[in-house]
mmCIF file of C-alpha atoms in Angstrom:
data_model
loop_
_atom_site.group_PDB
_atom_site.id
_atom_site.type_symbol
_atom_site.label_atom_id
_atom_site.label_comp_id
_atom_site.label_asym_id
_atom_site.label_seq_id
_atom_site.Cartn_x
_atom_site.Cartn_y
_atom_site.Cartn_z
ATOM 1 C CA UNK N 65 9.097 44.865 -72.940
ATOM 2 C CA UNK N 66 10.050 43.036 -70.223
ATOM 3 C CA UNK N 67 9.615 44.334 -66.316
ATOM 4 C CA UNK N 68 12.833 43.677 -64.708
ATOM 5 C CA UNK N 69 11.618 41.661 -61.536
ATOM 6 C CA UNK N 70 11.038 39.350 -63.543
ATOM 7 C CA UNK N 71 14.347 38.922 -65.313
ATOM 8 C CA UNK N 72 15.501 38.326 -60.967
ATOM 9 C CA UNK N 73 14.087 35.847 -60.590
ATOM 10 C CA UNK N 74 14.237 31.936 -60.660
ATOM 11 C CA UNK N 75 11.839 30.813 -63.071
ATOM 12 C CA UNK N 76 10.317 27.384 -60.826
ATOM 13 C CA UNK N 77 11.958 23.802 -61.510
ATOM 14 C CA UNK N 78 14.495 25.186 -63.536
ATOM 15 C CA UNK N 79 18.079 23.172 -63.463
ATOM 16 C CA UNK N 80 21.082 24.086 -64.770
ATOM 17 C CA UNK N 81 21.869 22.364 -67.463
ATOM 18 C CA UNK N 82 24.934 20.093 -67.279
ATOM 19 C CA UNK N 83 28.966 19.323 -67.783
ATOM 20 C CA UNK N 84 29.922 17.571 -70.696
ATOM 21 C CA UNK N 85 32.800 17.018 -72.375
ATOM 22 C CA UNK N 86 31.623 19.143 -75.983
ATOM 23 C CA UNK N 87 31.764 22.148 -73.120
ATOM 24 C CA UNK N 88 35.134 21.312 -72.890
ATOM 25 C CA UNK N 89 37.267 19.341 -75.240
ATOM 26 C CA UNK N 90 40.738 19.055 -74.655
ATOM 27 C CA UNK N 91 40.593 17.965 -71.213
ATOM 28 C CA UNK N 92 42.745 20.450 -68.599
ATOM 29 C CA UNK N 93 46.301 21.166 -68.731
ATOM 30 C CA UNK N 94 47.147 20.195 -64.808
ATOM 31 C CA UNK N 95 47.233 17.704 -62.050
ATOM 32 C CA UNK N 96 45.047 18.722 -59.348
ATOM 33 C CA UNK N 97 45.553 16.872 -55.665
ATOM 34 C CA UNK N 98 43.683 16.499 -52.947
ATOM 35 C CA UNK N 99 44.134 14.117 -49.347
ATOM 36 C CA UNK N 100 42.544 14.143 -46.051
ATOM 37 C CA UNK N 101 43.106 12.352 -42.966
ATOM 38 C CA UNK N 102 41.401 10.268 -41.505
ATOM 39 C CA UNK N 103 40.690 9.002 -37.580
ATOM 40 C CA UNK N 104 41.665 4.891 -36.624
ATOM 41 C CA UNK N 105 37.991 3.901 -36.226
ATOM 42 C CA UNK N 106 37.012 4.750 -39.407
ATOM 43 C CA UNK N 107 39.836 2.589 -40.380
ATOM 44 C CA UNK N 108 37.227 0.353 -41.402
ATOM 45 C CA UNK N 109 34.801 1.445 -42.704
ATOM 46 C CA UNK N 110 36.736 2.711 -46.134
ATOM 47 C CA UNK N 111 38.588 -0.424 -46.325
ATOM 48 C CA UNK N 112 34.784 -1.800 -47.118
ATOM 49 C CA UNK N 113 33.474 1.117 -49.205
ATOM 50 C CA UNK N 114 36.535 2.203 -50.968
ATOM 51 C CA UNK N 115 35.998 -0.038 -53.961
ATOM 52 C CA UNK N 116 32.539 1.710 -54.639
ATOM 53 C CA UNK N 117 34.042 5.247 -54.184
ATOM 54 C CA UNK N 118 36.193 4.274 -57.022
ATOM 55 C CA UNK N 119 33.602 2.875 -58.912
ATOM 56 C CA UNK N 120 31.620 6.192 -58.269
ATOM 57 C CA UNK N 121 35.415 8.800 -59.075
ATOM 58 C CA UNK N 122 36.114 7.029 -62.245
ATOM 59 C CA UNK N 123 32.435 8.003 -63.882
ATOM 60 C CA UNK N 124 33.344 11.048 -63.068
ATOM 61 C CA UNK N 125 37.595 10.800 -64.203
ATOM 62 C CA UNK N 126 39.092 10.834 -61.239
ATOM 63 C CA UNK N 127 41.569 9.154 -59.126
ATOM 64 C CA UNK N 128 41.477 7.346 -56.173
ATOM 65 C CA UNK N 129 44.492 6.329 -53.711
ATOM 66 C CA UNK N 130 43.767 4.719 -49.739
ATOM 67 C CA UNK N 131 47.392 4.512 -47.688
ATOM 68 C CA UNK N 132 46.449 2.914 -44.090
ATOM 69 C CA UNK N 133 49.100 3.393 -43.243
ATOM 70 C CA UNK N 134 49.312 7.020 -43.386
ATOM 71 C CA UNK N 135 45.963 7.467 -42.913
ATOM 72 C CA UNK N 136 44.955 8.950 -45.554
ATOM 73 C CA UNK N 137 43.062 9.278 -48.566
ATOM 74 C CA UNK N 138 44.319 11.117 -51.782
ATOM 75 C CA UNK N 139 41.708 11.853 -55.041
ATOM 76 C CA UNK N 140 43.377 13.476 -58.454
ATOM 77 C CA UNK N 141 42.435 14.072 -62.002
ATOM 78 C CA UNK N 142 43.101 11.800 -64.993
ATOM 79 C CA UNK N 143 44.511 13.500 -69.078
ATOM 80 C CA UNK N 144 40.713 12.088 -69.199
ATOM 81 C CA UNK N 145 38.936 14.710 -67.181
ATOM 82 C CA UNK N 146 37.259 17.679 -68.502
ATOM 83 C CA UNK N 147 34.957 18.904 -65.631
ATOM 84 C CA UNK N 148 37.239 21.467 -63.616
ATOM 85 C CA UNK N 149 35.021 21.564 -60.822
ATOM 86 C CA UNK N 150 34.775 17.373 -59.947
ATOM 87 C CA UNK N 151 37.827 17.244 -58.338
ATOM 88 C CA UNK N 152 36.273 20.203 -55.859
ATOM 89 C CA UNK N 153 33.217 17.504 -55.295
ATOM 90 C CA UNK N 154 35.405 14.248 -55.200
ATOM 91 C CA UNK N 155 37.113 16.743 -52.730
ATOM 92 C CA UNK N 156 34.446 17.226 -50.364
ATOM 93 C CA UNK N 157 33.428 13.589 -51.382
ATOM 94 C CA UNK N 158 36.667 12.234 -49.000
ATOM 95 C CA UNK N 159 35.888 14.890 -46.460
ATOM 96 C CA UNK N 160 33.007 13.804 -45.603
ATOM 97 C CA UNK N 161 34.072 10.017 -45.402
ATOM 98 C CA UNK N 162 36.998 10.744 -43.043
ATOM 99 C CA UNK N 163 33.693 13.106 -41.110
ATOM 100 C CA UNK N 164 31.675 9.667 -40.249
ATOM 101 C CA UNK N 165 29.284 10.152 -43.207
ATOM 102 C CA UNK N 166 28.215 7.127 -44.873
ATOM 103 C CA UNK N 167 28.989 6.550 -48.440
ATOM 104 C CA UNK N 168 25.603 5.867 -49.612
ATOM 105 C CA UNK N 169 25.389 10.250 -48.542
ATOM 106 C CA UNK N 170 28.621 11.227 -49.070
ATOM 107 C CA UNK N 171 27.869 9.947 -52.493
ATOM 108 C CA UNK N 172 25.502 12.417 -53.580
ATOM 109 C CA UNK N 173 27.613 15.541 -53.597
ATOM 110 C CA UNK N 174 28.948 14.598 -57.240
ATOM 111 C CA UNK N 175 25.435 14.802 -58.128
ATOM 112 C CA UNK N 176 25.279 19.513 -60.053
ATOM 113 C CA UNK N 177 22.000 20.102 -56.816
ATOM 114 C CA UNK N 178 23.578 19.136 -53.770
ATOM 115 C CA UNK N 179 27.128 20.349 -52.144
ATOM 116 C CA UNK N 180 28.122 19.748 -48.906
ATOM 117 C CA UNK N 181 29.278 21.803 -45.322
ATOM 118 C CA UNK N 182 31.813 20.960 -43.066
ATOM 119 C CA UNK N 183 31.076 23.399 -39.639
ATOM 120 C CA UNK N 184 33.535 23.446 -37.142
ATOM 121 C CA UNK N 185 32.241 24.006 -33.837
ATOM 122 C CA UNK N 186 34.201 22.982 -30.957
ATOM 123 C CA UNK N 187 36.478 26.130 -30.625
ATOM 124 C CA UNK N 188 33.302 27.920 -30.287
ATOM 125 C CA UNK N 189 32.180 27.073 -26.573
ATOM 126 C CA UNK N 190 34.582 27.254 -23.407
ATOM 127 C CA UNK N 191 33.894 24.639 -21.481
ATOM 128 C CA UNK N 192 34.120 21.332 -22.439
ATOM 129 C CA UNK N 193 30.585 19.465 -20.220
ATOM 130 C CA UNK N 194 29.026 23.359 -21.054
ATOM 131 C CA UNK N 195 30.429 22.093 -25.205
ATOM 132 C CA UNK N 196 28.585 19.219 -24.789
ATOM 133 C CA UNK N 197 25.603 20.196 -23.716
ATOM 134 C CA UNK N 198 24.650 22.067 -26.011
ATOM 135 C CA UNK N 199 25.419 19.503 -28.561
ATOM 136 C CA UNK N 200 23.084 17.320 -27.285
ATOM 137 C CA UNK N 201 21.078 20.108 -27.748
ATOM 138 C CA UNK N 202 21.256 20.373 -31.062
ATOM 139 C CA UNK N 203 20.550 16.309 -31.695
ATOM 140 C CA UNK N 204 17.276 16.664 -28.747
ATOM 141 C CA UNK N 205 15.857 13.771 -27.253
ATOM 142 C CA UNK N 206 16.258 10.471 -29.277
ATOM 143 C CA UNK N 207 17.401 12.257 -32.237
ATOM 144 C CA UNK N 208 13.570 14.009 -32.523
ATOM 145 C CA UNK N 209 16.004 18.006 -33.363
ATOM 146 C CA UNK N 210 18.415 16.504 -36.196
ATOM 147 C CA UNK N 211 15.442 15.212 -37.714
ATOM 148 C CA UNK N 212 13.468 18.150 -38.307
ATOM 149 C CA UNK N 213 16.096 20.176 -39.054
ATOM 150 C CA UNK N 214 16.689 17.634 -42.141
ATOM 151 C CA UNK N 215 12.791 18.020 -42.478
ATOM 152 C CA UNK N 216 12.205 21.352 -43.413
ATOM 153 C CA UNK N 217 16.361 22.296 -45.227
ATOM 154 C CA UNK N 218 16.626 18.774 -47.280
ATOM 155 C CA UNK N 219 19.822 18.725 -45.572
ATOM 156 C CA UNK N 220 21.486 15.667 -44.173
ATOM 157 C CA UNK N 221 23.081 16.793 -40.107
ATOM 158 C CA UNK N 222 25.847 15.050 -39.400
ATOM 159 C CA UNK N 223 26.992 15.496 -36.169
ATOM 160 C CA UNK N 224 30.044 13.608 -34.531
ATOM 161 C CA UNK N 225 33.173 14.799 -32.627
ATOM 162 C CA UNK N 226 33.123 18.987 -33.163
ATOM 163 C CA UNK N 227 32.135 18.597 -36.219
ATOM 164 C CA UNK N 228 28.837 19.521 -38.298
ATOM 165 C CA UNK N 229 28.883 18.262 -41.681
ATOM 166 C CA UNK N 230 25.010 19.167 -43.674
ATOM 167 C CA UNK N 231 24.484 17.410 -46.933
ATOM 168 C CA UNK N 232 22.141 19.391 -49.385
ATOM 169 C CA UNK N 233 20.402 21.588 -51.271
ATOM 170 C CA UNK N 234 23.044 25.829 -50.828
ATOM 171 C CA UNK N 235 19.846 26.788 -49.399
ATOM 172 C CA UNK N 236 19.128 23.878 -46.907
ATOM 173 C CA UNK N 237 22.873 24.425 -45.758
ATOM 174 C CA UNK N 238 22.173 28.225 -45.485
ATOM 175 C CA UNK N 239 19.532 27.292 -42.396
ATOM 176 C CA UNK N 240 21.754 24.394 -41.295
ATOM 177 C CA UNK N 241 24.699 26.715 -40.851
ATOM 178 C CA UNK N 242 21.907 29.240 -39.005
ATOM 179 C CA UNK N 243 20.931 26.500 -36.223
ATOM 180 C CA UNK N 244 23.955 24.957 -35.634
ATOM 181 C CA UNK N 245 25.672 28.898 -34.992
ATOM 182 C CA UNK N 246 23.381 29.966 -32.264
ATOM 183 C CA UNK N 247 23.141 26.870 -30.789
ATOM 184 C CA UNK N 248 25.906 26.195 -29.933
ATOM 185 C CA UNK N 249 25.607 30.545 -28.687
ATOM 186 C CA UNK N 250 23.323 29.852 -26.521
ATOM 187 C CA UNK N 251 19.520 29.494 -28.732
ATOM 188 C CA UNK N 252 17.244 27.508 -28.461
ATOM 189 C CA UNK N 253 16.917 24.926 -32.073
ATOM 190 C CA UNK N 254 13.414 25.195 -31.223
ATOM 191 C CA UNK N 255 13.073 28.750 -31.741
ATOM 192 C CA UNK N 256 14.875 28.666 -35.682
ATOM 193 C CA UNK N 257 12.844 25.840 -35.952
ATOM 194 C CA UNK N 258 9.594 27.556 -35.704
ATOM 195 C CA UNK N 259 10.827 30.008 -38.513
ATOM 196 C CA UNK N 260 11.487 27.741 -40.768
ATOM 197 C CA UNK N 261 8.181 25.710 -40.235
ATOM 198 C CA UNK N 262 6.501 29.396 -40.954
ATOM 199 C CA UNK N 263 8.413 29.993 -43.308
ATOM 200 C CA UNK N 264 7.860 26.920 -45.120
ATOM 201 C CA UNK N 265 3.904 27.607 -45.175
ATOM 202 C CA UNK N 266 4.592 31.416 -46.547
ATOM 203 C CA UNK N 267 6.674 30.605 -49.031
ATOM 204 C CA UNK N 268 3.424 27.918 -51.159
ATOM 205 C CA UNK N 269 1.786 31.157 -51.271
ATOM 206 C CA UNK N 270 2.384 32.708 -55.021
ATOM 207 C CA UNK N 271 1.277 36.491 -53.512
ATOM 208 C CA UNK N 272 3.008 36.595 -50.122
ATOM 209 C CA UNK N 273 6.697 35.885 -52.409
ATOM 210 C CA UNK N 274 7.136 38.893 -52.657
ATOM 211 C CA UNK N 275 6.348 40.586 -50.081
ATOM 212 C CA UNK N 276 8.128 40.833 -46.869
ATOM 213 C CA UNK N 277 7.806 38.310 -44.533
ATOM 214 C CA UNK N 278 8.870 39.814 -41.109
ATOM 215 C CA UNK N 279 5.380 39.910 -39.813
ATOM 216 C CA UNK N 280 4.311 37.292 -39.237
ATOM 217 C CA UNK N 281 8.199 35.619 -37.940
ATOM 218 C CA UNK N 282 7.916 35.030 -34.464
ATOM 219 C CA UNK N 283 9.935 37.291 -31.867
ATOM 220 C CA UNK N 284 11.775 36.159 -28.945
ATOM 221 C CA UNK N 285 13.425 38.061 -26.464
ATOM 222 C CA UNK N 286 16.642 36.103 -24.810
ATOM 223 C CA UNK N 287 15.292 36.127 -20.541
ATOM 224 C CA UNK N 288 18.021 35.898 -18.965
ATOM 225 C CA UNK N 289 17.076 34.178 -15.138
ATOM 226 C CA UNK N 290 19.941 33.466 -13.713
ATOM 227 C CA UNK N 291 20.230 35.160 -10.934
ATOM 228 C CA UNK N 292 23.454 35.983 -9.235
ATOM 229 C CA UNK N 293 24.254 33.129 -5.800
ATOM 230 C CA UNK N 294 25.377 35.147 -2.640
ATOM 231 C CA UNK N 295 27.805 34.923 -0.266
ATOM 232 C CA UNK N 296 25.832 32.352 2.743
ATOM 233 C CA UNK N 297 27.263 34.609 4.776
ATOM 234 C CA UNK N 298 27.180 38.268 4.385
ATOM 235 C CA UNK N 299 30.025 40.738 6.268
ATOM 236 C CA UNK N 300 28.480 43.772 8.007
ATOM 237 C CA UNK N 301 30.072 47.010 6.795
ATOM 238 C CA UNK N 302 31.673 49.328 9.673
ATOM 239 C CA UNK N 303 30.552 52.126 9.904
ATOM 240 C CA UNK N 304 33.488 54.873 8.095
ATOM 241 C CA UNK N 305 35.127 56.802 11.685
ATOM 242 C CA UNK N 306 38.134 58.761 10.970
ATOM 243 C CA UNK N 307 40.341 57.342 13.421
ATOM 244 C CA UNK N 308 42.047 54.507 13.495
ATOM 245 C CA UNK N 309 41.058 52.165 16.060
ATOM 246 C CA UNK N 310 42.804 51.381 19.753
ATOM 247 C CA UNK N 311 46.549 50.214 19.252
ATOM 248 C CA UNK N 312 46.319 45.932 20.832
ATOM 249 C CA UNK N 313 47.750 45.569 23.952
ATOM 250 C CA UNK N 314 50.666 43.856 24.246
ATOM 251 C CA UNK N 315 51.789 40.950 25.773
ATOM 252 C CA UNK N 316 54.217 42.754 28.863
ATOM 253 C CA UNK N 317 51.622 45.517 29.024
ATOM 254 C CA UNK N 318 49.375 42.175 29.809
ATOM 255 C CA UNK N 319 51.673 41.372 32.959
ATOM 256 C CA UNK N 320 51.411 44.664 34.133
ATOM 257 C CA UNK N 321 47.538 44.198 34.790
ATOM 258 C CA UNK N 322 47.463 41.355 35.762
ATOM 259 C CA UNK N 323 50.099 42.021 38.292
ATOM 260 C CA UNK N 324 52.968 38.888 37.083
ATOM 261 C CA UNK N 325 55.526 41.140 35.781
ATOM 262 C CA UNK N 326 56.655 41.158 39.090
ATOM 263 C CA UNK N 327 56.524 38.094 40.179
ATOM 264 C CA UNK N 328 59.999 36.136 40.289
ATOM 265 C CA UNK N 329 60.605 33.469 37.238
ATOM 266 C CA UNK N 330 59.886 30.384 39.693
ATOM 267 C CA UNK N 331 56.348 31.981 40.085
ATOM 268 C CA UNK N 332 55.423 32.701 37.069
ATOM 269 C CA UNK N 333 56.693 28.331 36.314
ATOM 270 C CA UNK N 334 54.374 27.796 39.277
ATOM 271 C CA UNK N 335 51.841 29.282 37.786
ATOM 272 C CA UNK N 336 51.727 27.985 34.503
ATOM 273 C CA UNK N 337 52.031 24.699 35.364
ATOM 274 C CA UNK N 338 48.429 24.910 37.484
ATOM 275 C CA UNK N 339 46.685 26.007 34.854
ATOM 276 C CA UNK N 340 48.466 23.415 32.928
ATOM 277 C CA UNK N 341 47.461 21.190 35.359
ATOM 278 C CA UNK N 342 43.750 22.552 35.942
ATOM 279 C CA UNK N 343 43.279 21.950 32.262
ATOM 280 C CA UNK N 344 44.546 18.975 32.763
ATOM 281 C CA UNK N 345 42.086 17.971 35.216
ATOM 282 C CA UNK N 346 39.076 19.538 33.074
ATOM 283 C CA UNK N 347 39.528 16.830 30.243
ATOM 284 C CA UNK N 348 39.561 14.431 32.436
ATOM 285 C CA UNK N 349 36.075 14.569 33.917
ATOM 286 C CA UNK N 350 35.016 15.669 30.661
ATOM 287 C CA UNK N 351 35.987 12.337 29.479
ATOM 288 C CA UNK N 352 34.745 10.973 33.152
ATOM 289 C CA UNK N 353 31.629 11.686 32.475
ATOM 290 C CA UNK N 354 31.197 10.598 28.075
ATOM 291 C CA UNK N 355 32.460 7.325 29.547
ATOM 292 C CA UNK N 356 30.021 6.818 32.735
ATOM 293 C CA UNK N 357 27.023 7.943 29.783
ATOM 294 C CA UNK N 358 26.956 4.373 28.342
ATOM 295 C CA UNK N 359 26.235 2.782 32.509
ATOM 296 C CA UNK N 360 23.580 5.217 32.427
ATOM 297 C CA UNK N 361 19.813 2.905 31.895
ATOM 298 C CA UNK N 362 18.372 5.282 29.206
ATOM 299 C CA UNK N 363 14.603 6.365 30.751
ATOM 300 C CA UNK N 364 11.344 4.154 30.411
ATOM 301 C CA UNK N 365 8.085 5.338 30.066
ATOM 302 C CA UNK N 366 5.563 4.300 32.422
ATOM 303 C CA UNK N 367 2.987 1.254 31.750
ATOM 304 C CA UNK N 368 -0.163 2.469 30.919
ATOM 305 C CA UNK N 369 -2.563 -0.113 32.059
ATOM 306 C CA UNK N 370 -5.618 0.153 30.145
ATOM 307 C CA UNK N 371 -9.439 -0.181 30.681
ATOM 308 C CA UNK N 372 -10.554 -3.053 30.257
ATOM 309 C CA UNK N 373 -14.285 -2.510 28.471
ATOM 310 C CA UNK N 374 -16.910 -3.651 31.903
ATOM 311 C CA UNK N 375 -19.101 -7.161 30.415
ATOM 312 C CA UNK N 376 -21.336 -6.481 33.312
ATOM 313 C CA UNK N 377 -24.587 -4.919 31.492
ATOM 314 C CA UNK N 378 -27.542 -3.313 33.167
ATOM 315 C CA UNK N 379 -30.344 -5.867 33.446
ATOM 316 C CA UNK N 380 -34.106 -3.938 32.319
ATOM 317 C CA UNK N 381 -36.481 -5.198 34.185
ATOM 318 C CA UNK N 382 -39.793 -3.400 33.273
ATOM 319 C CA UNK N 383 -38.605 -4.339 29.171
ATOM 320 C CA UNK N 384 -38.922 -8.142 30.380
ATOM 321 C CA UNK N 385 -41.565 -8.154 32.643
ATOM 322 C CA UNK N 386 -43.826 -6.848 29.320
ATOM 323 C CA UNK N 387 -41.992 -9.749 27.453
ATOM 324 C CA UNK N 388 -43.193 -12.168 29.299
ATOM 325 C CA UNK N 389 -46.933 -10.479 29.126
ATOM 326 C CA UNK N 390 -46.937 -10.438 25.962
ATOM 327 C CA UNK N 391 -46.284 -13.929 25.144
ATOM 328 C CA UNK N 392 -49.063 -15.392 27.393
ATOM 329 C CA UNK N 393 -51.394 -13.277 25.566
ATOM 330 C CA UNK N 394 -50.091 -15.213 22.851
ATOM 331 C CA UNK N 395 -51.151 -18.977 21.695
ATOM 332 C CA UNK N 396 -48.370 -20.116 19.996
ATOM 333 C CA UNK N 397 -49.524 -24.234 20.064
ATOM 334 C CA UNK N 398 -50.193 -24.285 23.581
ATOM 335 C CA UNK N 399 -53.540 -25.171 26.109
ATOM 336 C CA UNK N 400 -55.161 -22.782 27.917
ATOM 337 C CA UNK N 401 -54.735 -23.451 32.048
ATOM 338 C CA UNK N 402 -58.421 -24.712 32.309
ATOM 339 C CA UNK N 403 -58.200 -26.982 29.481
ATOM 340 C CA UNK N 404 -55.075 -28.831 31.280
ATOM 341 C CA UNK N 405 -56.188 -29.393 34.583
ATOM 342 C CA UNK N 406 -59.315 -31.180 33.231
ATOM 343 C CA UNK N 407 -57.088 -33.201 31.116
ATOM 344 C CA UNK N 408 -54.919 -33.885 34.796
ATOM 345 C CA UNK N 409 -58.642 -34.782 36.509
ATOM 346 C CA UNK N 410 -59.692 -37.257 33.656
ATOM 347 C CA UNK N 411 -56.513 -38.861 33.077
ATOM 348 C CA UNK N 412 -56.419 -39.063 37.898
ATOM 349 C CA UNK N 413 -60.040 -42.013 37.078
ATOM 350 C CA UNK N 414 -58.241 -43.391 33.969
ATOM 351 C CA UNK N 415 -55.398 -44.699 37.109
ATOM 352 C CA UNK N 416 -57.977 -45.433 39.014
ATOM 353 C CA UNK N 417 -60.057 -47.629 37.227
ATOM 354 C CA UNK N 418 -57.406 -49.692 36.170
#
């Protein structure tokens, strides 16, 4: 007796056996072929690496041709081809090469455990500026977001123009497609990367494999912080009244009110001319005032004289007297007054004797 849950799970390290000629000894009945166009800027690269492409496909007995005039690549089966899925892999190979994936990565599609997915993102966003912004968000600063996504999904990802080409295992491709589509729907890829990191840690625990991971995964609420722009000029609504507004006065009514209606044509003309002359005089007066402004000197600021600091200092007489008294008391090598007098008298006597 074997548990049914064990039959449904794939054992660790299990690989599907490779498809050999013994599985299909008679080969294929019909020839199949696929062709794809490539852009002009890929022509030089494809021309250089095409011998390597032919060599890689010849191992699976698939013929490849490059047409530089039409700008197309064609792959087709031969009589020796025994693997029916080899032509599908060859088709994916030329598609990846057309989407700027390097040959070293694109040739991995010929392996059994590697698949590819080309996600079209050009039609998911309406505005071109918004599309470029979100595509740049998928790449991240210096390609850091894309590198993190590659490490978590074990896939090679190439963002080129309006498509995203991914190459790797099936489980990783599923996650890459989800992240790319969410990014185009204005969900930042960092949220999905955080979820993938948690799933990666949970998968290491064998006890949690059969349990639900919903309680461990973060739940991000979408916040719409963008407020509606209010107009600078707000028109206040008038109070509703059932009565219609009064009828505006016509030109005839205004002339009747001012009495101009009863004037003669000559008088009306003279009045109009006077009004025109009065307006012209006002305009000339304003123009002259503006011209005179250039000749009006600017107001000078009054010069403030700085008061010089008084150099004279008050002499303290009492402190000087005290200093003199102290100096007299001290003997600084000088003889006292009495000794000086005696010395002077002795000098005078010597002079007289001589």
